[in-house]
Amino acid sequence: IARSEGPVVVRGVAEGAADRLAVGLRAGSFGLGSMWAVVSGAERRQVTAFARIAQRVAVHLMRRRTEDYRAHRVEMEQLAVLLHGGPTVTGSGDSIELPRGAHWVAALAVAPNDPSERAISRSRLEHGLALMQRSRDLTVHAGQLSNLWYLILTVGRPQENSAATVRDWLRDLLDDGTGDRMPIYAGVGSAADDRGGLPRSRKEAERALAVARLAPAPGAPLAFEDCWARAALIRVLDPTVVADLETVTPLWRLREQDTAHGTDYLPTLHAWLEHQGNIRTAAQRLHIHANTLRYRLTKIEQTVGINLADPDIRLVLALQLKALDPA
């Protein structure tokens, strides 16, 4: 049917069933689908008329597709205005009707790198969004901007557990109702009382998503309020920042000392800083005596010429050590 230039008679559908007449619908070389009819006998006059009707149907389908595409593009532009703030692009950002209530923004990223697997995951997500049950108190606006999907989830009657309700709904969406979880990472921002708070919630969702994507495989949606410290560290420990730290801090000299002489200055300093200068707990972490830890800290100061009593020095060294060992 797809290759034929005209209608095709389909016979032998089933015992006792009438024949079918089918024709491919095209706009130039672009396939739009097919049109079928049940026939008792396909005369040439009927086939010709069917082909002529198919041409008109294809024109209407193509026009409908164009209108749907234009409406979808405008809707995505309006969604971008809501999520990023600023002036409208086309039409009015107010065209997207957000009901009253509390709004949460969720950012989603498809995990697979393979193009075909990514396409399947996107299709599953679109299908899930179309089928997921929504109550009167939960509405959803969704769209894809750049490489991420964004959802605005609105709870019309906010309660103390509304944030958990939003995350549960999102978890159910990604579980797909089949037990086979979609390979999609998700981050959720905090609540916005009105549309003016959506850009902030969107940023938080993106930062929570960045933390979620550090995991080897997608897990449950991650809320920004549960990972804000890790999200901040990711931004501070940007590779370019870390590379610059390498040139201004003395950690490279400690690494050389450990390599050349078998000392454990780097892990000692790391443990002490992680435990905020608590000698006893840091020594327990390293399985050494507290006096041994004090001796090592003194040797570290002497080896690289730093003063560990300086809070600025401790902060910068702690950040760089965190970058070297994120776990």
Short mmCIF file of C-alpha atoms in Angstrom, two decimals:
data_model
loop_
_atom_site.label_atom_id
_atom_site.label_comp_id
_atom_site.label_asym_id
_atom_site.label_seq_id
_atom_site.Cartn_x
_atom_site.Cartn_y
_atom_site.Cartn_z
CA ILE A 1 0.00 0.00 0.00
CA ALA A 2 2.82 2.39 0.91
CA ARG A 3 4.63 1.76 -2.39
CA SER A 4 1.60 1.66 -4.69
CA GLU A 5 0.71 4.66 -6.83
CA GLY A 6 -3.01 3.99 -6.48
CA PRO A 7 -5.62 2.05 -4.47
CA VAL A 8 -4.96 -1.63 -3.72
CA VAL A 9 -7.66 -4.29 -3.44
CA VAL A 10 -7.13 -6.45 -0.36
CA ARG A 11 -8.85 -9.82 -0.75
CA GLY A 12 -9.10 -12.85 1.49
CA VAL A 13 -9.23 -10.87 4.73
CA ALA A 14 -11.15 -13.66 6.46
CA GLU A 15 -13.77 -16.24 5.62
CA GLY A 16 -17.06 -14.50 4.97
CA ALA A 17 -15.48 -11.03 5.19
CA ALA A 18 -15.78 -8.52 2.38
CA ASP A 19 -12.77 -7.27 0.45
CA ARG A 20 -11.07 -4.01 1.30
CA LEU A 21 -9.90 -1.14 -0.82
CA ALA A 22 -6.82 0.63 0.58
CA VAL A 23 -4.79 3.59 -0.59
CA GLY A 24 -1.70 5.31 0.77
CA LEU A 25 -2.07 8.95 1.77
CA ARG A 26 0.84 11.20 0.78
CA ALA A 27 1.85 14.81 0.54
CA GLY A 28 4.58 14.66 -2.08
CA SER A 29 6.96 11.98 -0.86
CA PHE A 30 5.82 12.36 2.77
CA GLY A 31 3.64 9.49 3.98
CA LEU A 32 0.61 10.43 6.07
CA GLY A 33 -0.95 7.00 6.58
CA SER A 34 -3.61 5.10 4.65
CA MET A 35 -7.36 5.11 3.99
CA TRP A 36 -9.51 1.97 3.83
CA ALA A 37 -13.02 1.06 2.72
CA VAL A 38 -15.06 -2.14 2.74
CA VAL A 39 -16.20 -3.02 -0.80
CA SER A 40 -18.39 -5.69 -2.33
CA GLY A 41 -16.68 -5.35 -5.68
CA ALA A 42 -14.03 -2.89 -6.75
CA GLU A 43 -15.06 -1.49 -10.11
CA ARG A 44 -12.70 0.81 -12.01
CA ARG A 45 -15.06 3.77 -11.48
CA GLN A 46 -15.06 3.14 -7.70
CA VAL A 47 -11.27 2.77 -7.58
CA THR A 48 -10.80 6.04 -9.47
CA ALA A 49 -13.21 7.89 -7.20
CA PHE A 50 -11.52 6.41 -4.11
CA ALA A 51 -8.12 7.61 -5.34
CA ARG A 52 -9.53 11.11 -5.98
CA ILE A 53 -11.00 11.24 -2.47
CA ALA A 54 -7.67 10.07 -1.04
CA GLN A 55 -5.92 13.05 -2.60
CA ARG A 56 -8.34 15.47 -0.93
CA VAL A 57 -8.05 13.63 2.41
CA ALA A 58 -4.23 13.87 2.21
CA VAL A 59 -4.48 17.63 1.70
CA HIS A 60 -6.72 17.98 4.76
CA LEU A 61 -4.43 15.74 6.84
CA MET A 62 -1.37 17.73 5.86
CA ARG A 63 -3.15 20.99 6.69
CA ARG A 64 -4.18 19.55 10.06
CA ARG A 65 -0.63 18.42 10.75
CA THR A 66 0.68 21.87 9.90
CA GLU A 67 -1.86 23.51 12.20
CA ASP A 68 -1.08 21.04 14.99
CA TYR A 69 2.65 21.66 14.56
CA ARG A 70 2.17 25.43 14.65
CA ALA A 71 -0.03 25.19 17.75
CA HIS A 72 2.47 22.85 19.42
CA ARG A 73 5.36 25.20 18.65
CA VAL A 74 3.52 28.17 20.12
CA GLU A 75 2.59 26.12 23.18
CA MET A 76 6.25 25.13 23.69
CA GLU A 77 7.32 28.76 23.36
CA GLN A 78 4.75 29.75 25.96
CA LEU A 79 5.96 26.94 28.21
CA ALA A 80 9.52 28.24 27.83
CA VAL A 81 8.32 31.71 28.84
CA LEU A 82 6.68 30.32 31.96
CA LEU A 83 9.75 28.30 32.95
CA HIS A 84 12.42 30.89 32.16
CA GLY A 85 10.56 34.16 32.71
CA GLY A 86 11.14 37.20 30.52
CA PRO A 87 9.12 38.56 27.59
CA THR A 88 6.94 36.35 25.43
CA VAL A 89 8.23 34.95 22.14
CA THR A 90 5.05 34.53 20.14
CA GLY A 91 1.56 35.16 21.35
CA SER A 92 1.17 35.54 25.09
CA GLY A 93 2.71 33.50 27.88
CA ASP A 94 -0.61 33.86 29.65
CA SER A 95 -2.21 31.64 26.99
CA ILE A 96 -1.25 28.58 29.04
CA GLU A 97 -3.90 28.48 31.72
CA LEU A 98 -2.40 27.47 35.05
CA PRO A 99 -5.02 26.79 37.70
CA ARG A 100 -4.65 28.27 41.14
CA GLY A 101 -2.64 26.26 43.61
CA ALA A 102 0.95 25.22 44.21
CA HIS A 103 3.17 24.35 41.23
CA TRP A 104 6.11 21.99 41.05
CA VAL A 105 8.47 21.83 38.05
CA ALA A 106 10.02 18.49 37.13
CA ALA A 107 12.92 18.08 34.66
CA LEU A 108 13.36 14.73 32.91
CA ALA A 109 16.27 13.36 30.86
CA VAL A 110 16.27 10.20 28.74
CA ALA A 111 19.13 7.94 29.80
CA PRO A 112 20.01 5.78 26.74
CA ASN A 113 22.59 7.08 24.29
CA ASP A 114 21.50 4.83 21.44
CA PRO A 115 19.20 6.84 19.10
CA SER A 116 16.65 4.05 18.66
CA GLU A 117 16.46 3.38 22.40
CA ARG A 118 16.09 7.10 23.08
CA ALA A 119 13.23 7.28 20.57
CA ILE A 120 11.48 4.35 22.27
CA SER A 121 11.90 5.96 25.69
CA ARG A 122 10.47 9.26 24.43
CA SER A 123 7.53 7.43 22.90
CA ARG A 124 6.87 5.59 26.17
CA LEU A 125 7.00 8.86 28.08
CA GLU A 126 4.55 10.57 25.69
CA HIS A 127 2.25 7.55 25.91
CA GLY A 128 2.45 7.58 29.70
CA LEU A 129 1.67 11.29 29.89
CA ALA A 130 -1.38 10.76 27.68
CA LEU A 131 -2.73 7.88 29.78
CA MET A 132 -1.82 8.79 33.37
CA GLN A 133 -4.87 9.42 35.50
CA ARG A 134 -5.09 12.95 36.88
CA SER A 135 -7.41 13.95 39.65
CA ARG A 136 -9.34 17.18 39.87
CA ASP A 137 -6.65 18.50 42.23
CA LEU A 138 -3.66 17.58 40.02
CA THR A 139 -3.09 19.03 36.56
CA VAL A 140 -0.04 18.61 34.35
CA HIS A 141 1.50 20.71 31.56
CA ALA A 142 4.35 18.97 29.75
CA GLY A 143 6.66 19.68 26.86
CA GLN A 144 10.15 19.07 25.51
CA LEU A 145 12.57 22.00 25.43
CA SER A 146 16.03 21.30 23.99
CA ASN A 147 17.01 17.83 25.21
CA LEU A 148 14.93 17.83 28.41
CA TRP A 149 11.29 17.25 29.19
CA TYR A 150 9.63 19.67 31.59
CA LEU A 151 6.47 19.08 33.58
CA ILE A 152 4.52 21.68 35.56
CA LEU A 153 2.48 19.76 38.12
CA THR A 154 -0.18 21.82 39.88
CA VAL A 155 -1.99 20.81 43.06
CA GLY A 156 -5.18 22.84 43.31
CA ARG A 157 -5.63 22.34 47.04
CA PRO A 158 -2.13 22.25 48.54
CA GLN A 159 -1.67 20.33 51.76
CA GLU A 160 1.28 19.38 53.91
CA ASN A 161 1.85 16.17 51.93
CA SER A 162 1.35 17.70 48.46
CA ALA A 163 5.07 17.48 47.59
CA ALA A 164 5.02 13.74 48.32
CA THR A 165 1.86 13.40 46.22
CA VAL A 166 3.60 15.06 43.26
CA ARG A 167 6.65 12.79 43.56
CA ASP A 168 4.42 9.70 43.87
CA TRP A 169 2.55 10.69 40.70
CA LEU A 170 5.82 11.19 38.86
CA ARG A 171 7.15 7.86 40.14
CA ASP A 172 4.01 6.12 38.89
CA LEU A 173 4.43 7.80 35.50
CA LEU A 174 7.99 6.53 35.12
CA ASP A 175 7.08 3.05 36.39
CA ASP A 176 4.81 2.82 33.33
CA GLY A 177 2.37 0.56 35.20
CA THR A 178 4.22 -2.52 33.91
CA GLY A 179 7.00 -2.87 36.47
CA ASP A 180 9.48 -2.05 33.70
CA ARG A 181 10.71 1.39 34.72
CA MET A 182 11.41 3.91 31.99
CA PRO A 183 15.15 4.69 31.62
CA ILE A 184 14.58 8.34 32.49
CA TYR A 185 16.26 10.50 35.15
CA ALA A 186 14.03 12.99 36.97
CA GLY A 187 14.57 15.98 39.25
CA VAL A 188 11.86 17.97 41.02
CA GLY A 189 12.05 21.58 42.21
CA SER A 190 10.35 23.01 45.27
CA ALA A 191 6.85 24.46 45.26
CA ALA A 192 6.02 27.77 43.59
CA ASP A 193 2.98 29.65 44.86
CA ASP A 194 2.39 31.36 41.49
CA ARG A 195 3.78 31.47 37.97
CA GLY A 196 6.40 34.00 39.09
CA GLY A 197 8.09 31.24 41.08
CA LEU A 198 8.27 28.77 38.18
CA PRO A 199 11.76 29.85 36.92
CA ARG A 200 13.20 29.19 40.39
CA SER A 201 11.49 25.79 40.61
CA ARG A 202 12.77 24.99 37.10
CA LYS A 203 16.37 25.78 38.08
CA GLU A 204 16.04 23.62 41.18
CA ALA A 205 14.61 20.77 39.10
CA GLU A 206 17.53 20.99 36.67
CA ARG A 207 20.04 20.95 39.55
CA ALA A 208 18.32 17.97 41.16
CA LEU A 209 18.37 16.27 37.76
CA ALA A 210 22.13 16.89 37.52
CA VAL A 211 22.59 15.06 40.83
CA ALA A 212 20.27 12.23 39.73
CA ARG A 213 22.29 11.74 36.53
CA LEU A 214 25.41 10.95 38.58
CA ALA A 215 23.85 7.57 39.37
CA PRO A 216 24.76 4.73 36.98
CA ALA A 217 21.08 4.05 36.31
CA PRO A 218 17.87 6.08 36.76
CA GLY A 219 16.20 5.78 40.14
CA ALA A 220 13.23 7.43 41.81
CA PRO A 221 12.61 11.13 41.08
CA LEU A 222 15.01 13.22 43.16
CA ALA A 223 13.72 16.30 44.98
CA PHE A 224 15.91 19.40 45.16
CA GLU A 225 15.22 19.76 48.88
CA ASP A 226 16.83 16.35 49.41
CA CYS A 227 20.00 17.07 47.42
CA TRP A 228 20.58 20.84 47.46
CA ALA A 229 23.99 20.50 49.12
CA ARG A 230 25.19 17.97 46.54
CA ALA A 231 23.75 20.15 43.76
CA ALA A 232 25.72 23.13 45.05
CA LEU A 233 28.91 21.05 45.17
CA ILE A 234 28.43 19.98 41.55
CA ARG A 235 28.29 23.62 40.50
CA VAL A 236 31.26 24.62 42.66
CA LEU A 237 33.28 21.63 41.53
CA ASP A 238 32.92 22.32 37.84
CA PRO A 239 35.86 20.73 35.98
CA THR A 240 37.19 24.14 34.95
CA VAL A 241 37.09 25.34 38.56
CA VAL A 242 38.79 22.18 39.80
CA ALA A 243 41.49 22.47 37.15
CA ASP A 244 42.18 26.02 38.29
CA LEU A 245 42.31 24.93 41.94
CA GLU A 246 44.99 22.44 41.00
CA THR A 247 47.31 25.31 40.05
CA VAL A 248 46.81 27.41 43.20
CA THR A 249 46.63 24.89 46.06
CA PRO A 250 49.49 22.75 47.44
CA LEU A 251 47.68 19.42 47.22
CA TRP A 252 49.85 18.30 44.31
CA ARG A 253 52.87 18.52 46.60
CA LEU A 254 51.14 16.33 49.18
CA ARG A 255 50.35 13.81 46.43
CA GLU A 256 53.99 13.76 45.36
CA GLN A 257 55.05 13.29 48.98
CA ASP A 258 52.68 10.33 49.42
CA THR A 259 53.88 8.75 46.18
CA ALA A 260 57.58 9.23 46.86
CA HIS A 261 57.71 8.38 50.56
CA GLY A 262 54.62 6.22 51.20
CA THR A 263 53.01 8.72 53.55
CA ASP A 264 49.23 9.09 53.89
CA TYR A 265 48.97 12.85 54.01
CA LEU A 266 46.15 13.25 51.45
CA PRO A 267 43.72 10.76 53.06
CA THR A 268 44.65 12.12 56.49
CA LEU A 269 43.87 15.69 55.51
CA HIS A 270 40.68 14.59 53.75
CA ALA A 271 39.35 12.71 56.79
CA TRP A 272 40.20 15.57 59.15
CA LEU A 273 38.47 18.15 56.96
CA GLU A 274 35.41 15.95 56.40
CA HIS A 275 35.00 15.64 60.17
CA GLN A 276 35.36 19.42 60.58
CA GLY A 277 38.60 19.21 62.51
CA ASN A 278 37.38 16.65 65.04
CA ILE A 279 40.54 14.73 65.92
CA ARG A 280 38.84 11.80 67.64
CA THR A 281 36.29 10.96 64.91
CA ALA A 282 38.81 11.52 62.11
CA ALA A 283 41.31 9.22 63.82
CA GLN A 284 38.62 6.56 64.17
CA ARG A 285 37.85 6.90 60.48
CA LEU A 286 41.53 6.37 59.64
CA HIS A 287 41.97 3.63 62.27
CA ILE A 288 44.91 5.43 63.88
CA HIS A 289 45.60 6.97 67.29
CA ALA A 290 44.60 10.59 67.84
CA ASN A 291 48.21 11.55 68.59
CA THR A 292 49.28 9.99 65.27
CA LEU A 293 46.73 12.17 63.50
CA ARG A 294 48.01 15.29 65.28
CA TYR A 295 51.57 14.43 64.26
CA ARG A 296 50.55 13.96 60.62
CA LEU A 297 48.72 17.29 60.53
CA THR A 298 51.82 19.03 61.87
CA LYS A 299 53.96 17.34 59.20
CA ILE A 300 51.44 18.39 56.50
CA GLU A 301 51.72 22.02 57.56
CA GLN A 302 55.51 21.81 57.57
CA THR A 303 55.75 19.94 54.24
CA VAL A 304 53.68 22.36 52.16
CA GLY A 305 53.91 25.49 54.31
CA ILE A 306 50.23 26.04 55.10
CA ASN A 307 48.32 27.05 58.21
CA LEU A 308 45.38 24.69 58.77
CA ALA A 309 43.98 27.08 61.36
CA ASP A 310 43.03 29.44 58.51
CA PRO A 311 39.31 28.80 57.65
CA ASP A 312 39.76 29.98 54.03
CA ILE A 313 42.54 27.45 53.48
CA ARG A 314 40.46 24.67 55.00
CA LEU A 315 37.46 25.54 52.81
CA VAL A 316 39.42 25.55 49.52
CA LEU A 317 41.29 22.34 50.36
CA ALA A 318 38.05 20.62 51.38
CA LEU A 319 36.42 21.54 48.07
CA GLN A 320 39.35 20.30 46.02
CA LEU A 321 39.57 17.05 47.97
CA LYS A 322 35.84 16.56 47.42
CA ALA A 323 36.41 16.98 43.70
CA LEU A 324 39.20 14.40 43.73
CA ASP A 325 37.02 11.93 45.63
CA PRO A 326 33.29 12.73 45.12
CA ALA A 327 32.19 9.68 47.14
#
